[in-house]
Short mmCIF file of N, CA, C and O in Angstrom, two decimals:
data_model
loop_
_atom_site.label_atom_id
_atom_site.label_comp_id
_atom_site.label_asym_id
_atom_site.label_seq_id
_atom_site.Cartn_x
_atom_site.Cartn_y
_atom_site.Cartn_z
N MET A 426 5.18 10.19 4.88
CA MET A 426 5.77 11.34 4.20
C MET A 426 7.21 10.60 3.24
O MET A 426 7.78 9.21 3.73
N ARG A 427 6.94 10.61 2.03
CA ARG A 427 8.08 9.96 0.67
C ARG A 427 10.16 10.60 1.48
O ARG A 427 9.50 11.47 1.78
N PHE A 428 10.82 9.17 1.21
CA PHE A 428 11.79 9.65 2.29
C PHE A 428 12.72 11.07 1.30
O PHE A 428 13.08 11.75 2.30
N TRP A 429 12.84 11.13 0.45
CA TRP A 429 13.55 12.54 -0.12
C TRP A 429 13.03 13.47 -0.15
O TRP A 429 13.60 14.59 -0.45
N GLU A 430 11.63 13.54 1.09
CA GLU A 430 11.57 15.32 1.30
C GLU A 430 11.71 15.26 2.64
O GLU A 430 11.56 16.00 3.24
N THR A 431 12.50 13.65 3.37
CA THR A 431 12.16 14.04 4.98
C THR A 431 13.70 14.36 5.43
O THR A 431 14.53 13.82 6.43
N THR A 432 14.57 13.21 3.99
CA THR A 432 15.63 12.58 4.17
C THR A 432 16.97 13.10 3.34
O THR A 432 16.62 13.81 1.92
N ALA A 433 17.55 14.47 4.02
CA ALA A 433 19.12 14.56 2.88
C ALA A 433 19.91 14.06 2.16
O ALA A 433 19.75 12.88 2.64
N LEU A 434 20.46 14.31 1.45
CA LEU A 434 20.87 13.81 0.21
C LEU A 434 22.23 12.69 0.90
O LEU A 434 22.71 11.46 0.78
N LYS A 435 22.59 13.52 1.25
CA LYS A 435 23.99 13.04 2.63
C LYS A 435 23.21 12.50 3.84
O LYS A 435 24.77 11.45 4.23
N ASP A 436 22.31 12.09 3.58
CA ASP A 436 22.10 10.83 4.84
C ASP A 436 21.10 9.78 4.47
O ASP A 436 20.62 8.96 4.98
N MET A 437 21.06 9.76 3.18
CA MET A 437 20.16 8.69 2.24
C MET A 437 20.98 7.15 2.26
O MET A 437 22.09 7.55 2.42
N THR A 438 20.59 6.41 2.47
CA THR A 438 20.69 5.07 2.57
C THR A 438 21.21 4.51 0.82
O THR A 438 20.90 5.48 -0.18
N SER A 439 22.19 3.26 0.57
CA SER A 439 22.76 3.13 -1.13
C SER A 439 21.29 2.61 -1.73
O SER A 439 21.01 3.57 -3.07
N GLU A 440 20.54 2.15 -1.19
CA GLU A 440 19.30 1.50 -1.55
C GLU A 440 18.70 2.94 -1.65
O GLU A 440 17.96 2.96 -3.07
N GLN A 441 18.14 3.87 -1.09
CA GLN A 441 17.06 4.88 -1.75
C GLN A 441 18.40 5.60 -2.16
O GLN A 441 17.38 6.53 -3.22
N TRP A 442 19.45 6.07 -2.69
CA TRP A 442 19.91 6.89 -3.86
C TRP A 442 20.24 6.48 -4.85
O TRP A 442 19.59 6.96 -5.77
N GLU A 443 19.82 4.68 -5.08
CA GLU A 443 19.90 4.46 -5.87
C GLU A 443 18.47 4.85 -6.43
O GLU A 443 18.09 4.48 -8.04
N SER A 444 17.65 4.39 -6.12
CA SER A 444 16.45 4.55 -6.30
C SER A 444 15.62 5.88 -7.14
O SER A 444 14.97 5.99 -7.46
N LEU A 445 16.44 6.87 -6.68
CA LEU A 445 15.94 7.96 -6.79
C LEU A 445 16.48 8.44 -8.67
O LEU A 445 15.32 9.21 -9.22
N CYS A 446 16.99 7.17 -8.98
CA CYS A 446 17.54 7.19 -10.79
C CYS A 446 16.53 6.70 -11.16
O CYS A 446 16.01 5.87 -10.72
N ASP A 447 15.40 7.36 -12.52
CA ASP A 447 14.58 7.24 -12.46
C ASP A 447 14.91 6.27 -14.07
O ASP A 447 13.76 5.58 -14.44
N GLY A 448 15.96 6.39 -14.36
CA GLY A 448 16.24 5.23 -15.47
C GLY A 448 15.84 6.07 -16.91
O GLY A 448 15.84 4.89 -17.67
N CYS A 449 15.82 7.40 -17.12
CA CYS A 449 15.57 7.87 -18.47
C CYS A 449 16.45 7.65 -19.31
O CYS A 449 16.50 7.67 -20.60
N GLY A 450 18.11 7.46 -19.28
CA GLY A 450 18.85 6.86 -19.80
C GLY A 450 19.29 7.85 -20.37
O GLY A 450 20.57 7.71 -21.11
N LYS A 451 19.32 8.94 -20.28
CA LYS A 451 19.93 10.82 -20.95
C LYS A 451 21.65 10.63 -20.14
O LYS A 451 22.21 11.27 -20.90
N CYS A 452 21.66 10.27 -19.38
CA CYS A 452 23.30 10.64 -19.14
C CYS A 452 24.08 9.13 -20.16
O CYS A 452 24.96 9.73 -19.71
N CYS A 453 23.18 8.09 -20.01
CA CYS A 453 24.07 7.60 -20.94
C CYS A 453 23.89 8.06 -22.45
O CYS A 453 24.82 7.46 -23.54
N LEU A 454 23.59 9.00 -22.93
CA LEU A 454 23.82 10.15 -24.16
C LEU A 454 24.95 10.75 -24.43
O LEU A 454 25.61 11.24 -23.02
N ASN A 455 25.51 10.41 -25.83
CA ASN A 455 26.83 11.57 -26.27
C ASN A 455 26.21 13.46 -25.59
O ASN A 455 25.54 13.20 -26.33
N LYS A 456 27.50 13.66 -25.09
CA LYS A 456 27.64 15.19 -24.76
C LYS A 456 28.45 16.41 -25.63
O LYS A 456 29.86 15.30 -26.16
N ILE A 457 28.38 17.05 -26.58
CA ILE A 457 29.44 18.18 -26.73
C ILE A 457 29.92 18.78 -26.20
O ILE A 457 27.87 20.10 -25.72
N ILE A 458 30.61 19.37 -25.87
CA ILE A 458 30.93 20.83 -25.24
C ILE A 458 31.96 21.47 -26.03
O ILE A 458 33.26 20.80 -26.44
N ASP A 459 30.34 23.11 -26.18
CA ASP A 459 32.07 23.71 -27.33
C ASP A 459 33.14 24.32 -26.35
O ASP A 459 33.27 24.73 -25.48
N ASP A 460 34.18 24.31 -27.13
CA ASP A 460 35.95 24.43 -26.70
C ASP A 460 35.52 25.72 -26.26
O ASP A 460 36.06 26.83 -25.73
N GLU A 461 35.45 26.61 -26.89
CA GLU A 461 34.51 27.83 -26.91
C GLU A 461 34.08 28.89 -25.87
O GLU A 461 34.21 29.97 -25.23
N THR A 462 32.72 28.14 -25.84
CA THR A 462 31.81 28.06 -25.24
C THR A 462 31.35 27.64 -23.85
O THR A 462 30.57 28.18 -23.08
N GLU A 463 31.86 26.39 -23.96
CA GLU A 463 31.56 25.95 -23.11
C GLU A 463 30.02 25.61 -23.01
O GLU A 463 30.06 24.62 -22.01
N GLU A 464 29.34 25.23 -24.21
CA GLU A 464 28.33 25.36 -23.70
C GLU A 464 27.75 23.83 -24.13
O GLU A 464 28.36 23.32 -24.75
N LEU A 465 27.07 23.40 -24.10
CA LEU A 465 27.08 21.82 -23.95
C LEU A 465 25.68 21.21 -24.55
O LEU A 465 24.56 21.98 -24.65
N TYR A 466 25.97 20.35 -25.26
CA TYR A 466 24.95 19.76 -26.43
C TYR A 466 24.79 18.46 -26.22
O TYR A 466 25.95 17.42 -25.95
N TYR A 467 24.05 18.20 -26.15
CA TYR A 467 22.96 16.87 -26.01
C TYR A 467 23.14 15.90 -27.48
O TYR A 467 22.52 16.79 -28.51
N THR A 468 23.28 14.70 -27.53
CA THR A 468 23.11 13.88 -29.06
C THR A 468 22.05 13.08 -28.94
O THR A 468 21.91 12.67 -26.94
N ASN A 469 21.43 12.24 -29.92
CA ASN A 469 20.56 11.23 -29.49
C ASN A 469 21.65 9.69 -30.00
O ASN A 469 21.16 8.89 -30.10
N ALA A 470 23.26 10.02 -29.86
CA ALA A 470 23.96 9.12 -29.91
C ALA A 470 24.47 8.29 -28.49
O ALA A 470 24.42 9.33 -27.70
N ALA A 471 23.72 7.51 -28.32
CA ALA A 471 23.69 6.37 -27.28
C ALA A 471 24.86 5.58 -26.52
O ALA A 471 25.78 5.16 -27.76
N CYS A 472 25.00 5.53 -25.24
CA CYS A 472 25.96 4.46 -25.42
C CYS A 472 25.60 3.35 -26.04
O CYS A 472 24.70 2.64 -25.88
N HIS A 473 27.21 2.64 -26.90
CA HIS A 473 26.55 1.65 -27.18
C HIS A 473 26.12 0.17 -26.06
O HIS A 473 25.53 -0.46 -26.50
N LEU A 474 25.96 0.22 -24.60
CA LEU A 474 25.57 -0.87 -23.83
C LEU A 474 24.36 -0.49 -23.23
O LEU A 474 23.56 -1.04 -22.95
N LEU A 475 23.83 0.72 -24.20
CA LEU A 475 22.39 1.46 -23.47
C LEU A 475 20.97 0.95 -24.36
O LEU A 475 20.99 0.54 -26.06
N ASP A 476 20.52 0.14 -23.87
CA ASP A 476 19.16 -0.77 -24.26
C ASP A 476 18.27 0.49 -24.66
O ASP A 476 17.49 0.84 -23.52
N ASP A 477 17.53 0.77 -26.05
CA ASP A 477 16.93 1.57 -26.46
C ASP A 477 15.53 2.00 -25.95
O ASP A 477 15.13 2.49 -25.91
N GLU A 478 14.79 0.54 -25.65
CA GLU A 478 13.69 -0.06 -25.25
C GLU A 478 13.12 0.28 -23.95
O GLU A 478 12.43 0.53 -23.40
N SER A 479 14.44 -0.78 -23.05
CA SER A 479 14.12 -0.54 -22.17
C SER A 479 14.90 0.81 -20.82
O SER A 479 14.89 1.40 -19.81
N CYS A 480 15.59 1.61 -21.22
CA CYS A 480 16.46 2.15 -21.29
C CYS A 480 17.31 2.00 -19.99
O CYS A 480 17.50 2.72 -19.08
N GLN A 481 17.46 0.75 -20.31
CA GLN A 481 18.49 0.25 -19.30
C GLN A 481 20.11 -0.09 -19.93
O GLN A 481 20.25 0.00 -20.76
N CYS A 482 21.22 0.21 -19.09
CA CYS A 482 22.62 -0.87 -19.51
C CYS A 482 22.18 -2.07 -19.40
O CYS A 482 22.11 -2.78 -18.35
N ARG A 483 22.66 -2.60 -20.95
CA ARG A 483 22.89 -3.96 -20.79
C ARG A 483 24.27 -4.60 -20.18
O ARG A 483 23.31 -5.71 -19.81
N ARG A 484 24.88 -4.01 -19.25
CA ARG A 484 25.99 -4.10 -18.61
C ARG A 484 26.42 -3.75 -17.61
O ARG A 484 27.60 -3.44 -16.85
N TYR A 485 25.47 -3.26 -16.71
CA TYR A 485 25.73 -2.39 -15.67
C TYR A 485 26.54 -2.81 -14.15
O TYR A 485 27.15 -2.16 -14.35
N PRO A 486 26.67 -4.27 -14.17
CA PRO A 486 27.38 -4.40 -13.03
C PRO A 486 28.45 -4.83 -13.62
O PRO A 486 29.85 -4.56 -12.63
N GLU A 487 29.08 -4.92 -14.54
CA GLU A 487 30.39 -4.80 -15.61
C GLU A 487 30.90 -3.73 -16.64
O GLU A 487 31.59 -3.87 -17.20
N ARG A 488 29.95 -2.77 -16.31
CA ARG A 488 29.52 -1.41 -17.64
C ARG A 488 31.13 -0.63 -17.37
O ARG A 488 32.09 -0.67 -18.39
N PHE A 489 31.88 -1.05 -16.40
CA PHE A 489 33.58 -0.32 -16.32
C PHE A 489 34.37 -1.05 -16.97
O PHE A 489 35.87 -0.78 -17.78
N LYS A 490 34.32 -2.43 -16.95
CA LYS A 490 34.99 -3.08 -18.00
C LYS A 490 34.86 -2.80 -19.35
O LYS A 490 35.88 -2.98 -20.32
N TYR A 491 33.96 -2.22 -19.95
CA TYR A 491 33.13 -2.09 -21.34
C TYR A 491 33.43 -0.63 -21.59
O TYR A 491 33.89 -0.19 -22.60
N VAL A 492 33.34 0.08 -20.64
CA VAL A 492 33.11 1.67 -20.40
C VAL A 492 34.20 2.69 -19.28
O VAL A 492 33.00 2.33 -18.43
N PRO A 493 35.02 2.22 -19.66
CA PRO A 493 35.76 2.90 -18.44
C PRO A 493 35.33 3.96 -18.09
O PRO A 493 35.51 4.47 -16.57
N GLU A 494 34.90 5.30 -18.82
CA GLU A 494 34.88 6.92 -18.49
C GLU A 494 33.52 6.90 -18.09
O GLU A 494 32.98 7.49 -17.75
N CYS A 495 32.86 5.75 -17.63
CA CYS A 495 31.11 5.52 -17.54
C CYS A 495 31.55 6.39 -15.47
O CYS A 495 32.25 6.13 -15.03
N THR A 496 30.41 7.31 -15.69
CA THR A 496 30.46 7.80 -14.47
C THR A 496 29.61 7.28 -13.34
O THR A 496 28.22 7.21 -13.96
N VAL A 497 30.07 7.07 -12.13
CA VAL A 497 28.86 7.27 -11.24
C VAL A 497 28.55 7.81 -10.29
O VAL A 497 29.61 9.04 -10.35
N ILE A 498 27.00 8.84 -10.53
CA ILE A 498 26.40 9.56 -9.87
C ILE A 498 27.03 9.31 -8.00
O ILE A 498 26.10 8.49 -7.68
N SER A 499 27.71 10.57 -7.49
CA SER A 499 27.44 10.34 -6.24
C SER A 499 27.29 11.76 -5.67
O SER A 499 27.65 12.77 -6.87
N LEU A 500 27.29 11.43 -4.26
CA LEU A 500 26.73 13.00 -3.85
C LEU A 500 28.51 13.91 -4.01
O LEU A 500 28.36 15.22 -4.01
N GLU A 501 29.41 12.99 -4.28
CA GLU A 501 30.87 14.10 -3.83
C GLU A 501 31.17 14.67 -5.51
O GLU A 501 31.09 15.44 -5.32
N ASN A 502 30.35 13.65 -5.89
CA ASN A 502 30.79 14.60 -7.71
C ASN A 502 29.70 15.09 -8.79
O ASN A 502 30.17 15.98 -9.45
N LEU A 503 28.24 15.31 -7.69
CA LEU A 503 27.23 15.56 -7.87
C LEU A 503 27.49 17.68 -8.27
O LEU A 503 27.18 17.70 -9.55
N PRO A 504 28.27 18.38 -7.67
CA PRO A 504 28.52 19.98 -7.93
C PRO A 504 29.10 19.33 -8.88
O PRO A 504 28.74 20.52 -9.84
N GLU A 505 30.05 18.72 -9.92
CA GLU A 505 30.76 19.08 -10.69
C GLU A 505 30.13 18.37 -12.22
O GLU A 505 30.53 18.42 -12.94
N LEU A 506 28.70 17.33 -11.69
CA LEU A 506 28.42 16.77 -12.60
C LEU A 506 27.16 18.10 -13.65
O LEU A 506 25.66 17.44 -14.03
N HIS A 507 28.08 18.94 -14.22
CA HIS A 507 26.87 19.68 -15.19
C HIS A 507 26.08 19.55 -16.73
O HIS A 507 25.29 20.14 -17.11
N TRP A 508 27.24 18.62 -16.79
CA TRP A 508 25.77 17.86 -18.15
C TRP A 508 24.47 16.99 -17.51
O TRP A 508 23.48 16.30 -18.55
N LEU A 509 24.45 16.43 -16.23
CA LEU A 509 23.48 16.29 -15.73
C LEU A 509 21.78 16.89 -16.62
O LEU A 509 22.24 17.44 -15.77
N PRO A 510 20.52 16.15 -16.79
CA PRO A 510 20.11 16.95 -17.33
C PRO A 510 19.10 17.79 -15.80
O PRO A 510 19.10 17.40 -15.21
N ASP A 511 18.46 19.23 -16.56
CA ASP A 511 17.70 19.34 -15.17
C ASP A 511 16.42 18.58 -14.57
O ASP A 511 16.20 18.61 -13.69
N SER A 512 16.03 16.96 -15.62
CA SER A 512 15.14 16.25 -15.48
C SER A 512 15.77 15.47 -14.16
O SER A 512 14.50 15.00 -13.69
N CYS A 513 17.07 15.83 -14.36
CA CYS A 513 17.59 14.12 -13.70
C CYS A 513 17.43 14.64 -11.74
O CYS A 513 17.48 15.47 -11.72
N ALA A 514 16.84 13.44 -11.38
CA ALA A 514 16.51 13.44 -9.89
C ALA A 514 17.24 14.02 -8.74
O ALA A 514 17.24 14.67 -8.18
N TYR A 515 18.49 13.71 -8.96
CA TYR A 515 19.79 13.79 -8.02
C TYR A 515 20.07 15.10 -8.11
O TYR A 515 20.27 15.93 -7.31
N ARG A 516 19.60 15.86 -9.65
CA ARG A 516 20.02 17.35 -10.10
C ARG A 516 18.52 18.11 -9.44
O ARG A 516 19.07 19.06 -8.47
N ARG A 517 18.11 17.66 -9.61
CA ARG A 517 16.47 18.12 -9.19
C ARG A 517 16.80 18.45 -7.15
O ARG A 517 16.10 19.72 -6.78
N LEU A 518 16.68 17.64 -6.64
CA LEU A 518 16.91 17.87 -5.03
C LEU A 518 17.84 17.93 -4.85
O LEU A 518 18.32 18.95 -4.01
N PHE A 519 19.29 17.92 -5.91
CA PHE A 519 20.57 18.75 -5.47
C PHE A 519 20.03 20.30 -4.93
O PHE A 519 20.57 21.01 -4.50
N VAL A 520 19.50 20.99 -6.27
CA VAL A 520 18.96 22.69 -6.08
C VAL A 520 17.82 22.59 -5.51
O VAL A 520 17.21 23.51 -5.67
N GLY A 521 17.15 21.80 -4.18
CA GLY A 521 15.76 21.77 -4.42
C GLY A 521 14.87 21.95 -4.58
O GLY A 521 13.69 22.27 -4.16
N ARG A 522 14.52 21.56 -5.26
CA ARG A 522 13.45 20.84 -6.06
C ARG A 522 12.74 19.51 -5.58
O ARG A 522 14.24 18.82 -5.68
N ASP A 523 11.45 19.60 -6.41
CA ASP A 523 11.07 17.97 -5.27
C ASP A 523 10.96 17.10 -6.97
O ASP A 523 11.58 17.48 -8.21
N LEU A 524 10.70 15.44 -6.42
CA LEU A 524 11.07 14.89 -7.87
C LEU A 524 9.40 15.03 -8.97
O LEU A 524 7.92 15.61 -8.57
N PRO A 525 9.50 15.02 -10.14
CA PRO A 525 8.27 15.15 -11.00
C PRO A 525 7.08 14.45 -10.66
O PRO A 525 7.62 13.58 -10.33
N SER A 526 6.18 14.83 -11.29
CA SER A 526 4.93 13.86 -11.12
C SER A 526 4.91 11.91 -12.05
O SER A 526 4.74 12.04 -10.92
N TRP A 527 6.17 12.37 -12.83
CA TRP A 527 6.08 11.01 -13.61
C TRP A 527 6.96 10.25 -12.98
O TRP A 527 7.56 9.40 -13.89
N HIS A 528 7.90 10.30 -12.04
CA HIS A 528 8.88 10.22 -11.44
C HIS A 528 8.58 8.87 -10.88
O HIS A 528 7.26 8.38 -10.38
N PRO A 529 9.22 6.96 -11.04
CA PRO A 529 9.13 5.95 -10.72
C PRO A 529 8.40 5.23 -9.68
O PRO A 529 7.59 4.96 -9.01
N LEU A 530 9.06 6.48 -8.19
CA LEU A 530 8.59 6.37 -7.36
C LEU A 530 7.96 7.23 -6.87
O LEU A 530 6.73 6.69 -5.76
N ILE A 531 7.08 8.03 -7.70
CA ILE A 531 5.69 8.30 -7.52
C ILE A 531 4.91 7.83 -8.15
O ILE A 531 3.83 7.51 -7.56
N THR A 532 5.15 7.28 -9.51
CA THR A 532 3.95 6.64 -10.45
C THR A 532 4.24 5.03 -10.27
O THR A 532 3.44 4.56 -10.25
N GLY A 533 5.23 4.29 -9.54
CA GLY A 533 5.29 3.13 -9.07
C GLY A 533 5.74 2.06 -10.07
O GLY A 533 6.31 1.00 -10.42
N SER A 534 6.03 2.87 -12.12
CA SER A 534 6.41 2.34 -13.16
C SER A 534 7.24 3.48 -13.60
O SER A 534 7.03 4.30 -13.64
N LYS A 535 7.86 3.15 -15.16
CA LYS A 535 8.28 3.76 -15.63
C LYS A 535 7.32 4.54 -16.88
O LYS A 535 7.66 5.11 -17.37
N GLU A 536 6.46 3.66 -16.58
CA GLU A 536 5.56 3.81 -18.12
C GLU A 536 5.33 5.37 -17.94
O GLU A 536 5.42 6.52 -19.25
N ALA A 537 4.81 6.19 -17.09
CA ALA A 537 4.78 7.68 -17.42
C ALA A 537 5.63 8.42 -17.64
O ALA A 537 5.53 9.45 -18.15
N MET A 538 7.08 8.56 -17.43
CA MET A 538 8.23 9.12 -17.36
C MET A 538 7.95 8.57 -19.09
O MET A 538 8.27 9.56 -20.01
N HIS A 539 8.37 7.39 -20.13
CA HIS A 539 8.20 7.21 -21.47
C HIS A 539 7.16 8.01 -21.50
O HIS A 539 6.91 8.58 -22.86
N LEU A 540 5.77 7.99 -21.34
CA LEU A 540 4.77 9.50 -21.72
C LEU A 540 4.77 10.20 -21.92
O LEU A 540 4.48 10.92 -23.05
N ALA A 541 5.64 10.72 -21.27
CA ALA A 541 5.69 12.60 -20.43
C ALA A 541 6.54 12.38 -21.40
O ALA A 541 6.51 13.17 -21.89
N GLY A 542 7.29 10.83 -22.59
CA GLY A 542 8.89 12.06 -23.22
C GLY A 542 10.40 11.88 -22.64
O GLY A 542 10.82 12.76 -23.03
N MET A 543 10.10 11.90 -21.15
CA MET A 543 11.11 12.27 -20.29
C MET A 543 12.42 11.17 -20.34
O MET A 543 13.07 11.40 -19.84
N SER A 544 12.69 10.15 -20.85
CA SER A 544 13.19 9.13 -21.20
C SER A 544 13.49 8.98 -23.12
O SER A 544 13.31 9.69 -23.04
N VAL A 545 15.18 8.37 -23.15
CA VAL A 545 15.04 8.10 -24.14
C VAL A 545 14.67 7.01 -25.36
O VAL A 545 15.69 6.52 -26.28
N LYS A 546 13.66 6.35 -24.06
CA LYS A 546 13.13 5.17 -25.06
C LYS A 546 13.07 5.73 -26.68
O LYS A 546 11.96 6.71 -27.18
N ALA A 547 12.78 4.32 -27.47
CA ALA A 547 13.15 4.93 -29.20
C ALA A 547 13.70 5.97 -29.51
O ALA A 547 13.39 6.44 -30.71
N LYS A 548 14.50 6.66 -29.15
CA LYS A 548 14.86 8.22 -29.47
C LYS A 548 16.47 8.17 -30.10
O LYS A 548 16.74 9.26 -29.89
N THR A 549 16.80 6.98 -29.31
CA THR A 549 18.30 7.29 -29.51
C THR A 549 18.93 6.14 -31.44
O THR A 549 18.20 5.39 -31.37
N VAL A 550 20.64 6.65 -31.34
CA VAL A 550 20.85 5.72 -32.22
C VAL A 550 22.64 5.17 -31.62
O VAL A 550 22.96 5.89 -30.41
N ASN A 551 22.76 4.15 -31.99
CA ASN A 551 23.45 3.52 -31.25
C ASN A 551 25.45 4.29 -31.55
O ASN A 551 25.34 4.61 -32.80
N GLU A 552 26.31 4.37 -30.93
CA GLU A 552 27.05 5.15 -31.21
C GLU A 552 27.78 4.74 -32.01
O GLU A 552 28.49 5.70 -32.12
N MET A 553 28.10 3.30 -32.18
CA MET A 553 29.16 3.18 -33.18
C MET A 553 28.51 3.26 -34.57
O MET A 553 29.24 2.49 -34.99
N LYS A 554 27.23 3.35 -34.33
CA LYS A 554 26.76 4.14 -36.15
C LYS A 554 26.45 4.87 -36.54
O LYS A 554 26.24 5.77 -37.28
N VAL A 555 27.54 5.82 -35.22
CA VAL A 555 27.74 7.91 -35.42
C VAL A 555 29.00 7.78 -36.12
O VAL A 555 29.84 8.02 -35.42
N ARG A 556 28.73 8.36 -37.25
CA ARG A 556 30.22 8.99 -37.61
C ARG A 556 30.38 10.51 -37.24
O ARG A 556 31.89 10.61 -36.63
N TYR A 557 30.06 11.80 -36.89
CA TYR A 557 29.99 12.62 -36.39
C TYR A 557 29.52 13.24 -35.68
O TYR A 557 28.03 13.51 -35.71
N LEU A 558 29.23 13.24 -34.83
CA LEU A 558 28.53 13.69 -33.13
C LEU A 558 27.25 14.62 -33.52
O LEU A 558 26.59 14.68 -33.40
N GLU A 559 28.49 15.98 -33.94
CA GLU A 559 27.46 16.99 -34.03
C GLU A 559 26.43 16.70 -35.32
O GLU A 559 25.64 18.00 -35.09
N ASP A 560 26.70 15.76 -35.85
CA ASP A 560 25.12 15.80 -37.19
C ASP A 560 24.11 15.10 -35.97
O ASP A 560 23.08 14.61 -36.84
N ASN A 561 24.23 14.53 -34.81
CA ASN A 561 23.16 13.85 -33.95
C ASN A 561 23.01 14.67 -33.15
O ASN A 561 22.17 14.39 -31.72
N ILE A 562 22.68 16.48 -32.93
CA ILE A 562 22.43 16.66 -31.50
C ILE A 562 21.01 17.41 -31.38
O ILE A 562 20.65 17.48 -32.56
N VAL A 563 20.53 16.82 -30.25
CA VAL A 563 19.03 17.34 -30.32
C VAL A 563 18.80 18.03 -29.41
O VAL A 563 19.36 18.31 -27.94
N LEU A 564 17.59 18.67 -29.21
CA LEU A 564 16.88 19.69 -28.11
C LEU A 564 16.32 18.83 -26.93
O LEU A 564 16.34 19.36 -25.81
N TRP A 565 15.84 17.52 -27.85
CA TRP A 565 14.82 16.78 -26.27
C TRP A 565 15.14 16.54 -25.04
O TRP A 565 14.11 16.20 -24.28
N PRO A 566 16.70 16.19 -24.59
CA PRO A 566 17.18 15.66 -23.81
C PRO A 566 17.13 17.03 -22.44
O PRO A 566 17.00 17.20 -21.18
N LEU A 567 16.84 18.19 -23.33
CA LEU A 567 16.67 19.55 -22.23
C LEU A 567 15.37 19.79 -21.56
O LEU A 567 15.40 20.52 -20.51
N GLN A 568 13.82 19.01 -22.34
CA GLN A 568 12.93 19.45 -22.00
C GLN A 568 13.36 18.51 -20.24
O GLN A 568 13.47 17.68 -19.83
N ASP A 569 12.44 19.92 -19.11
CA ASP A 569 12.36 19.33 -17.99
C ASP A 569 10.58 19.89 -17.63
O ASP A 569 10.69 20.84 -17.83
N ILE A 570 9.73 18.91 -17.43
CA ILE A 570 8.49 19.16 -17.45
C ILE A 570 7.82 18.92 -15.97
O ILE A 570 8.80 18.01 -15.29
N ASP A 571 6.87 19.33 -15.30
CA ASP A 571 7.06 19.42 -14.08
C ASP A 571 7.54 19.68 -12.69
O ASP A 571 8.54 18.99 -12.59
#
């Protein structure tokens, strides 16, 4: 049995919890929330620390020094993180879904995730080059397959 099928989120070790992250980079995208409707919109404007090819943070261990508002995803704040995409492993497991077939824990690498179009790979623009976030709204981060 795979650990995420037998271990509750609250009982996972730090190593198990961290391995749930598929590394898609969607959480590093800037989002807009409409003040009137509270509707969430994703943009293709990524955090300036995100490497668009590897989908990894260039300064992960020290990211809070550069981006103080960066969010640590934890069991405690997971229920409030409504901006996490439905494809996110943390969100999926939290609502009782399984990991998708393209997840690196199942496939052994990120390649299937990239091929399925479930990552930000080669789809983003550095937030420092964006003048108006509204001009960069995209739908692809909402995709959730399998």
